[in-house]
Coordinates of C-alpha atoms in Angstrom, one line a residue:
M20 CA 18.9 -37.4 -64.5
E21 CA 16.6 -36.7 -61.6
W22 CA 18.0 -36.5 -58.0
G23 CA 14.7 -37.2 -56.2
T24 CA 13.2 -35.8 -53.1
I25 CA 14.7 -35.5 -49.7
S26 CA 12.5 -38.2 -48.3
E27 CA 13.8 -40.6 -50.9
W28 CA 17.4 -39.7 -49.9
V29 CA 16.6 -40.2 -46.2
A30 CA 15.0 -43.6 -46.9
A31 CA 18.0 -44.7 -49.0
I32 CA 20.5 -43.7 -46.4
S33 CA 18.4 -45.4 -43.7
E34 CA 18.3 -48.6 -45.7
F35 CA 22.1 -48.4 -46.2
L36 CA 22.7 -47.9 -42.5
A37 CA 20.3 -50.8 -41.7
V38 CA 22.3 -53.1 -43.9
C39 CA 25.6 -52.0 -42.4
V40 CA 24.3 -52.7 -38.9
A41 CA 22.8 -56.0 -39.9
L42 CA 26.2 -57.1 -41.3
F43 CA 28.3 -55.7 -38.5
L44 CA 26.2 -56.7 -35.5
P45 CA 26.8 -60.5 -35.6
Y46 CA 30.6 -59.9 -35.9
M47 CA 30.5 -57.6 -32.9
N48 CA 28.5 -60.1 -30.8
E49 CA 30.8 -62.9 -31.7
R50 CA 33.8 -60.8 -30.7
R51 CA 32.3 -60.0 -27.3
E52 CA 31.5 -63.7 -26.7
Q53 CA 35.1 -64.7 -27.5
K54 CA 36.4 -62.0 -25.1
R55 CA 34.1 -63.2 -22.4
K56 CA 35.1 -66.9 -22.9
L57 CA 38.8 -65.9 -22.7
R58 CA 38.3 -63.9 -19.6
N59 CA 36.4 -66.7 -17.9
L60 CA 39.1 -69.2 -18.9
R61 CA 41.8 -67.0 -17.4
I62 CA 39.8 -66.6 -14.2
S63 CA 39.2 -70.4 -14.0
I64 CA 42.9 -71.2 -14.5
K65 CA 43.9 -68.6 -11.8
N66 CA 41.4 -69.7 -9.2
M67 CA 41.7 -73.5 -9.7
G68 CA 45.4 -73.3 -10.2
E69 CA 45.8 -71.6 -6.8
E70 CA 43.5 -74.2 -5.2
A71 CA 45.5 -77.0 -6.8
I72 CA 48.8 -75.6 -5.5
A73 CA 47.3 -75.6 -2.1
G74 CA 46.7 -79.4 -2.5
D75 CA 43.1 -79.6 -3.7
K76 CA 43.1 -82.6 -6.0
V77 CA 39.5 -82.0 -7.1
A78 CA 40.5 -78.5 -8.3
L79 CA 43.3 -80.0 -10.3
R80 CA 40.9 -82.5 -12.0
T81 CA 38.3 -79.8 -12.6
L82 CA 40.9 -77.5 -14.2
D83 CA 42.0 -80.4 -16.4
M84 CA 38.4 -80.9 -17.6
V85 CA 37.8 -77.2 -18.1
L86 CA 41.0 -77.0 -20.2
I87 CA 40.1 -80.0 -22.3
I88 CA 36.6 -78.7 -23.0
S89 CA 37.9 -75.2 -23.7
F90 CA 40.5 -76.4 -26.1
L91 CA 38.0 -78.5 -28.0
N92 CA 35.4 -75.7 -28.0
S93 CA 37.8 -72.8 -28.8
T94 CA 37.7 -70.9 -32.0
G95 CA 40.4 -68.4 -31.4
A96 CA 44.1 -68.5 -31.2
A97 CA 44.2 -66.6 -27.9
N98 CA 41.9 -69.2 -26.2
E99 CA 44.2 -72.0 -27.5
K100 CA 47.3 -70.3 -26.2
V101 CA 45.8 -69.8 -22.8
A102 CA 44.6 -73.5 -22.8
V103 CA 48.1 -74.7 -23.7
T104 CA 49.6 -72.6 -20.9
G105 CA 47.0 -74.0 -18.5
R106 CA 48.1 -77.5 -19.6
K107 CA 51.7 -76.6 -18.7
I108 CA 50.5 -75.4 -15.3
I109 CA 48.7 -78.7 -14.7
E110 CA 51.8 -80.7 -15.6
L111 CA 54.0 -78.6 -13.4
I112 CA 51.6 -79.0 -10.4
K113 CA 51.5 -82.8 -11.0
A114 CA 55.3 -82.9 -10.9
L115 CA 55.7 -80.8 -7.8
P116 CA 58.2 -82.3 -5.3
A117 CA 57.3 -82.8 -1.6
Q118 CA 56.9 -79.6 0.3
D119 CA 59.9 -80.2 2.4
S120 CA 62.1 -80.6 -0.7
A121 CA 64.8 -78.0 -1.4
D122 CA 63.5 -77.2 -4.9
Y123 CA 59.8 -76.9 -3.9
P124 CA 59.9 -73.1 -3.6
E125 CA 61.5 -72.8 -7.0
K126 CA 58.9 -75.0 -8.6
I127 CA 56.0 -73.2 -6.9
A128 CA 57.4 -69.9 -8.1
E129 CA 57.5 -71.3 -11.7
V130 CA 53.9 -72.4 -11.5
R131 CA 52.8 -69.0 -10.1
A132 CA 54.8 -67.2 -12.8
L133 CA 52.8 -69.2 -15.4
I134 CA 49.5 -68.4 -13.7
D135 CA 50.5 -64.7 -13.7
A136 CA 51.4 -64.9 -17.4
V137 CA 48.0 -66.3 -18.2
Q138 CA 46.4 -63.3 -16.5
N139 CA 48.6 -60.8 -18.4
K140 CA 48.3 -62.3 -21.9

């Protein structure tokens, strides 16, 4: 059995490494894309949730649409969990009592706790 020259070994190792990179690179790009989508969803929930708490009805509708699209477009369990938590936030905001109500601060604290939980998941 003949071992071959050093140049043949270098060429074989280079080809092997090229195949490894070609197989691994799409997985890495997809993972980065999923992380970016999750980060953007969290930021959207936080920002639009705070605006909706302040009384902005457009922010509430926009958040609702973002969550629907995100849920339908998601491919990861983490995105789905964040979208479900976002839906809970929307339902709580829609069910908020009047600002002069005795339980209003408690309900707002509950919504803010969920918003914080979305950021920390």
